Amino acid sequence: MGKASCSKGDGCVCGSGLDRTACCGPFLDGAAAAPTAEALMRSRYAAFVEGREDYLLATWAAATRPQSLTLEPEQRWLGLAIRATGAGGPEDQEGWVEFVARSRVRGQGVRLHERSRFRREDGRWVYVDGEFPEA
């Protein structure tokens, strides 16, 4: 199966080095909202790992959110690297995060390099859209 689970004692799959309960867990579990664009980006990566389509849709900007989302069940996520960020802090209204996420689907390596845009809607960070930078 493509999903990985994170129990409370596991390190967070987003690669922060923190325990899940001190990182993406509270956001994914609905106990808190991500305070920065990067925190939302990391929690969205964790949602892909955990197969949380509900969280991905809930954290997507209303104007660009698809009606539904189907994740690839055979996709195994291997790691996330944050390349750069711009704005997206606790006091900002917009920001961006450039990242590389690696995965494997049916034995084939996949590398997603994206510069994602985020903004606040109703006081919460949401994913707007992304572009794919050159190497």
PDB file of C-alpha atoms in Angstrom:
ATOM      1  CA  MET A   1       0.000   0.000   0.000  1.00  0.00           C
ATOM      2  CA  GLY A   2       1.206   3.550  -0.701  1.00  0.00           C
ATOM      3  CA  LYS A   3       0.171   4.961   2.646  1.00  0.00           C
ATOM      4  CA  ALA A   4       2.502   5.261   5.578  1.00  0.00           C
ATOM      5  CA  SER A   5       1.172   5.755   9.026  1.00  0.00           C
ATOM      6  CA  CYS A   6       2.647   7.910  11.721  1.00  0.00           C
ATOM      7  CA  SER A   7       2.045   6.898  15.285  1.00  0.00           C
ATOM      8  CA  LYS A   8       2.444   9.456  18.021  1.00  0.00           C
ATOM      9  CA  GLY A   9       6.033   8.443  18.819  1.00  0.00           C
ATOM     10  CA  ASP A  10       7.294   8.535  15.231  1.00  0.00           C
ATOM     11  CA  GLY A  11       9.344  11.360  13.743  1.00  0.00           C
ATOM     12  CA  CYS A  12       7.276  13.449  11.371  1.00  0.00           C
ATOM     13  CA  VAL A  13       7.365  12.273   7.749  1.00  0.00           C
ATOM     14  CA  CYS A  14       7.834  15.873   6.537  1.00  0.00           C
ATOM     15  CA  GLY A  15      11.532  15.630   7.417  1.00  0.00           C
ATOM     16  CA  SER A  16      11.590  18.418  10.003  1.00  0.00           C
ATOM     17  CA  GLY A  17      13.352  16.204  12.521  1.00  0.00           C
ATOM     18  CA  LEU A  18      10.577  16.827  15.047  1.00  0.00           C
ATOM     19  CA  ASP A  19       8.201  14.295  16.516  1.00  0.00           C
ATOM     20  CA  ARG A  20       4.859  14.158  14.662  1.00  0.00           C
ATOM     21  CA  THR A  21       3.039  15.495  17.732  1.00  0.00           C
ATOM     22  CA  ALA A  22       5.287  18.594  17.742  1.00  0.00           C
ATOM     23  CA  CYS A  23       5.106  19.092  13.979  1.00  0.00           C
ATOM     24  CA  CYS A  24       2.379  18.210  11.449  1.00  0.00           C
ATOM     25  CA  GLY A  25       0.264  16.006  13.707  1.00  0.00           C
ATOM     26  CA  PRO A  26      -1.814  18.762  15.345  1.00  0.00           C
ATOM     27  CA  PHE A  27      -2.610  20.262  11.920  1.00  0.00           C
ATOM     28  CA  LEU A  28      -3.549  16.910  10.374  1.00  0.00           C
ATOM     29  CA  ASP A  29      -5.602  15.963  13.431  1.00  0.00           C
ATOM     30  CA  GLY A  30      -7.514  19.281  13.417  1.00  0.00           C
ATOM     31  CA  ALA A  31      -6.170  20.447  16.790  1.00  0.00           C
ATOM     32  CA  ALA A  32      -4.384  23.504  15.350  1.00  0.00           C
ATOM     33  CA  ALA A  33      -3.938  25.509  12.151  1.00  0.00           C
ATOM     34  CA  ALA A  34      -0.549  25.805  10.450  1.00  0.00           C
ATOM     35  CA  PRO A  35       1.023  29.125  11.539  1.00  0.00           C
ATOM     36  CA  THR A  36       3.153  29.593   8.390  1.00  0.00           C
ATOM     37  CA  ALA A  37       3.070  28.710   4.707  1.00  0.00           C
ATOM     38  CA  GLU A  38       6.008  26.333   5.216  1.00  0.00           C
ATOM     39  CA  ALA A  39       4.221  24.561   8.072  1.00  0.00           C
ATOM     40  CA  LEU A  40       1.176  24.125   5.840  1.00  0.00           C
ATOM     41  CA  MET A  41       3.384  22.848   2.994  1.00  0.00           C
ATOM     42  CA  ARG A  42       4.987  20.288   5.306  1.00  0.00           C
ATOM     43  CA  SER A  43       1.605  19.169   6.662  1.00  0.00           C
ATOM     44  CA  ARG A  44       0.242  18.810   3.130  1.00  0.00           C
ATOM     45  CA  TYR A  45       3.214  16.583   2.250  1.00  0.00           C
ATOM     46  CA  ALA A  46       2.457  14.530   5.380  1.00  0.00           C
ATOM     47  CA  ALA A  47      -1.173  14.337   4.223  1.00  0.00           C
ATOM     48  CA  PHE A  48      -0.026  12.858   0.901  1.00  0.00           C
ATOM     49  CA  VAL A  49       2.048  10.290   2.813  1.00  0.00           C
ATOM     50  CA  GLU A  50      -0.912   9.412   5.046  1.00  0.00           C
ATOM     51  CA  GLY A  51      -3.434   9.400   2.165  1.00  0.00           C
ATOM     52  CA  ARG A  52      -5.450  12.249   3.688  1.00  0.00           C
ATOM     53  CA  GLU A  53      -7.459  13.560   0.725  1.00  0.00           C
ATOM     54  CA  ASP A  54      -9.805  15.314   3.172  1.00  0.00           C
ATOM     55  CA  TYR A  55      -6.982  17.425   4.626  1.00  0.00           C
ATOM     56  CA  LEU A  56      -5.572  18.258   1.202  1.00  0.00           C
ATOM     57  CA  LEU A  57      -8.949  19.533  -0.008  1.00  0.00           C
ATOM     58  CA  ALA A  58      -9.632  21.415   3.242  1.00  0.00           C
ATOM     59  CA  THR A  59      -6.307  23.278   2.963  1.00  0.00           C
ATOM     60  CA  TRP A  60      -6.728  24.213  -0.717  1.00  0.00           C
ATOM     61  CA  ALA A  61      -7.885  27.732  -1.666  1.00  0.00           C
ATOM     62  CA  ALA A  62     -11.579  27.782  -2.586  1.00  0.00           C
ATOM     63  CA  ALA A  63     -10.902  29.437  -5.971  1.00  0.00           C
ATOM     64  CA  THR A  64      -8.466  26.750  -7.163  1.00  0.00           C
ATOM     65  CA  ARG A  65      -9.613  23.653  -5.228  1.00  0.00           C
ATOM     66  CA  PRO A  66     -10.805  20.706  -7.324  1.00  0.00           C
ATOM     67  CA  GLN A  67     -14.169  19.146  -6.462  1.00  0.00           C
ATOM     68  CA  SER A  68     -12.491  15.878  -5.592  1.00  0.00           C
ATOM     69  CA  LEU A  69      -9.031  14.387  -5.331  1.00  0.00           C
ATOM     70  CA  THR A  70      -7.891  10.815  -5.860  1.00  0.00           C
ATOM     71  CA  LEU A  71      -4.438   9.887  -4.638  1.00  0.00           C
ATOM     72  CA  GLU A  72      -2.360   7.207  -6.343  1.00  0.00           C
ATOM     73  CA  PRO A  73      -2.685   4.182  -4.017  1.00  0.00           C
ATOM     74  CA  GLU A  74       0.654   2.733  -5.132  1.00  0.00           C
ATOM     75  CA  GLN A  75       2.636   5.940  -4.577  1.00  0.00           C
ATOM     76  CA  ARG A  76       5.266   5.571  -1.845  1.00  0.00           C
ATOM     77  CA  TRP A  77       6.589   8.917  -0.610  1.00  0.00           C
ATOM     78  CA  LEU A  78      10.331   8.973   0.056  1.00  0.00           C
ATOM     79  CA  GLY A  79      11.148  12.471   1.275  1.00  0.00           C
ATOM     80  CA  LEU A  80      10.623  16.212   1.217  1.00  0.00           C
ATOM     81  CA  ALA A  81      13.291  18.900   0.855  1.00  0.00           C
ATOM     82  CA  ILE A  82      12.393  22.568   1.282  1.00  0.00           C
ATOM     83  CA  ARG A  83      14.533  24.598  -1.136  1.00  0.00           C
ATOM     84  CA  ALA A  84      13.429  28.162  -0.342  1.00  0.00           C
ATOM     85  CA  THR A  85      10.605  30.219   1.132  1.00  0.00           C
ATOM     86  CA  GLY A  86       9.349  33.757   0.650  1.00  0.00           C
ATOM     87  CA  ALA A  87       7.118  35.595   3.112  1.00  0.00           C
ATOM     88  CA  GLY A  88       4.493  33.183   4.459  1.00  0.00           C
ATOM     89  CA  GLY A  89       5.224  34.008   8.085  1.00  0.00           C
ATOM     90  CA  PRO A  90       2.791  34.345  10.986  1.00  0.00           C
ATOM     91  CA  GLU A  91       2.049  38.001  10.135  1.00  0.00           C
ATOM     92  CA  ASP A  92       2.000  37.659   6.312  1.00  0.00           C
ATOM     93  CA  GLN A  93      -1.034  37.245   4.062  1.00  0.00           C
ATOM     94  CA  GLU A  94       0.780  35.528   1.181  1.00  0.00           C
ATOM     95  CA  GLY A  95       3.880  33.427   0.747  1.00  0.00           C
ATOM     96  CA  TRP A  96       5.547  30.737  -1.305  1.00  0.00           C
ATOM     97  CA  VAL A  97       7.533  27.569  -0.672  1.00  0.00           C
ATOM     98  CA  GLU A  98       9.831  25.894  -3.172  1.00  0.00           C
ATOM     99  CA  PHE A  99      10.300  22.192  -2.504  1.00  0.00           C
ATOM    100  CA  VAL A 100      11.283  18.860  -3.980  1.00  0.00           C
ATOM    101  CA  ALA A 101       9.235  15.794  -3.032  1.00  0.00           C
ATOM    102  CA  ARG A 102      10.417  12.356  -4.039  1.00  0.00           C
ATOM    103  CA  SER A 103       8.258   9.275  -4.449  1.00  0.00           C
ATOM    104  CA  ARG A 104       8.076   5.930  -6.191  1.00  0.00           C
ATOM    105  CA  VAL A 105       5.102   4.619  -8.173  1.00  0.00           C
ATOM    106  CA  ARG A 106       5.164   0.998  -9.352  1.00  0.00           C
ATOM    107  CA  GLY A 107       8.959   0.949  -9.232  1.00  0.00           C
ATOM    108  CA  GLN A 108       9.374   4.260 -11.090  1.00  0.00           C
ATOM    109  CA  GLY A 109      11.064   7.175  -9.316  1.00  0.00           C
ATOM    110  CA  VAL A 110       9.154  10.466  -9.356  1.00  0.00           C
ATOM    111  CA  ARG A 111      10.583  13.869  -8.454  1.00  0.00           C
ATOM    112  CA  LEU A 112       8.188  16.787  -7.966  1.00  0.00           C
ATOM    113  CA  HIS A 113       9.896  20.198  -7.912  1.00  0.00           C
ATOM    114  CA  GLU A 114       7.331  22.902  -7.279  1.00  0.00           C
ATOM    115  CA  ARG A 115       7.125  26.489  -6.128  1.00  0.00           C
ATOM    116  CA  SER A 116       3.777  26.603  -4.319  1.00  0.00           C
ATOM    117  CA  ARG A 117       1.831  29.773  -3.600  1.00  0.00           C
ATOM    118  CA  PHE A 118      -0.082  30.147  -0.341  1.00  0.00           C
ATOM    119  CA  ARG A 119      -2.392  32.799   1.105  1.00  0.00           C
ATOM    120  CA  ARG A 120      -4.591  33.297   4.100  1.00  0.00           C
ATOM    121  CA  GLU A 121      -8.327  32.709   3.782  1.00  0.00           C
ATOM    122  CA  ASP A 122     -10.429  33.376   6.869  1.00  0.00           C
ATOM    123  CA  GLY A 123      -7.215  33.635   8.894  1.00  0.00           C
ATOM    124  CA  ARG A 124      -5.859  30.220   7.828  1.00  0.00           C
ATOM    125  CA  TRP A 125      -3.104  29.378   5.365  1.00  0.00           C
ATOM    126  CA  VAL A 126      -4.266  27.596   2.201  1.00  0.00           C
ATOM    127  CA  TYR A 127      -2.515  26.248  -0.890  1.00  0.00           C
ATOM    128  CA  VAL A 128      -3.340  28.302  -3.997  1.00  0.00           C
ATOM    129  CA  ASP A 129      -1.371  26.781  -6.855  1.00  0.00           C
ATOM    130  CA  GLY A 130       2.146  26.000  -7.979  1.00  0.00           C
ATOM    131  CA  GLU A 131       4.601  26.348 -10.799  1.00  0.00           C
ATOM    132  CA  PHE A 132       7.402  24.054 -11.810  1.00  0.00           C
ATOM    133  CA  PRO A 133      10.777  25.807 -11.832  1.00  0.00           C
ATOM    134  CA  GLU A 134      13.528  24.766 -14.178  1.00  0.00           C
ATOM    135  CA  ALA A 135      16.055  22.380 -12.634  1.00  0.00           C
TER     136      ALA A 135
END
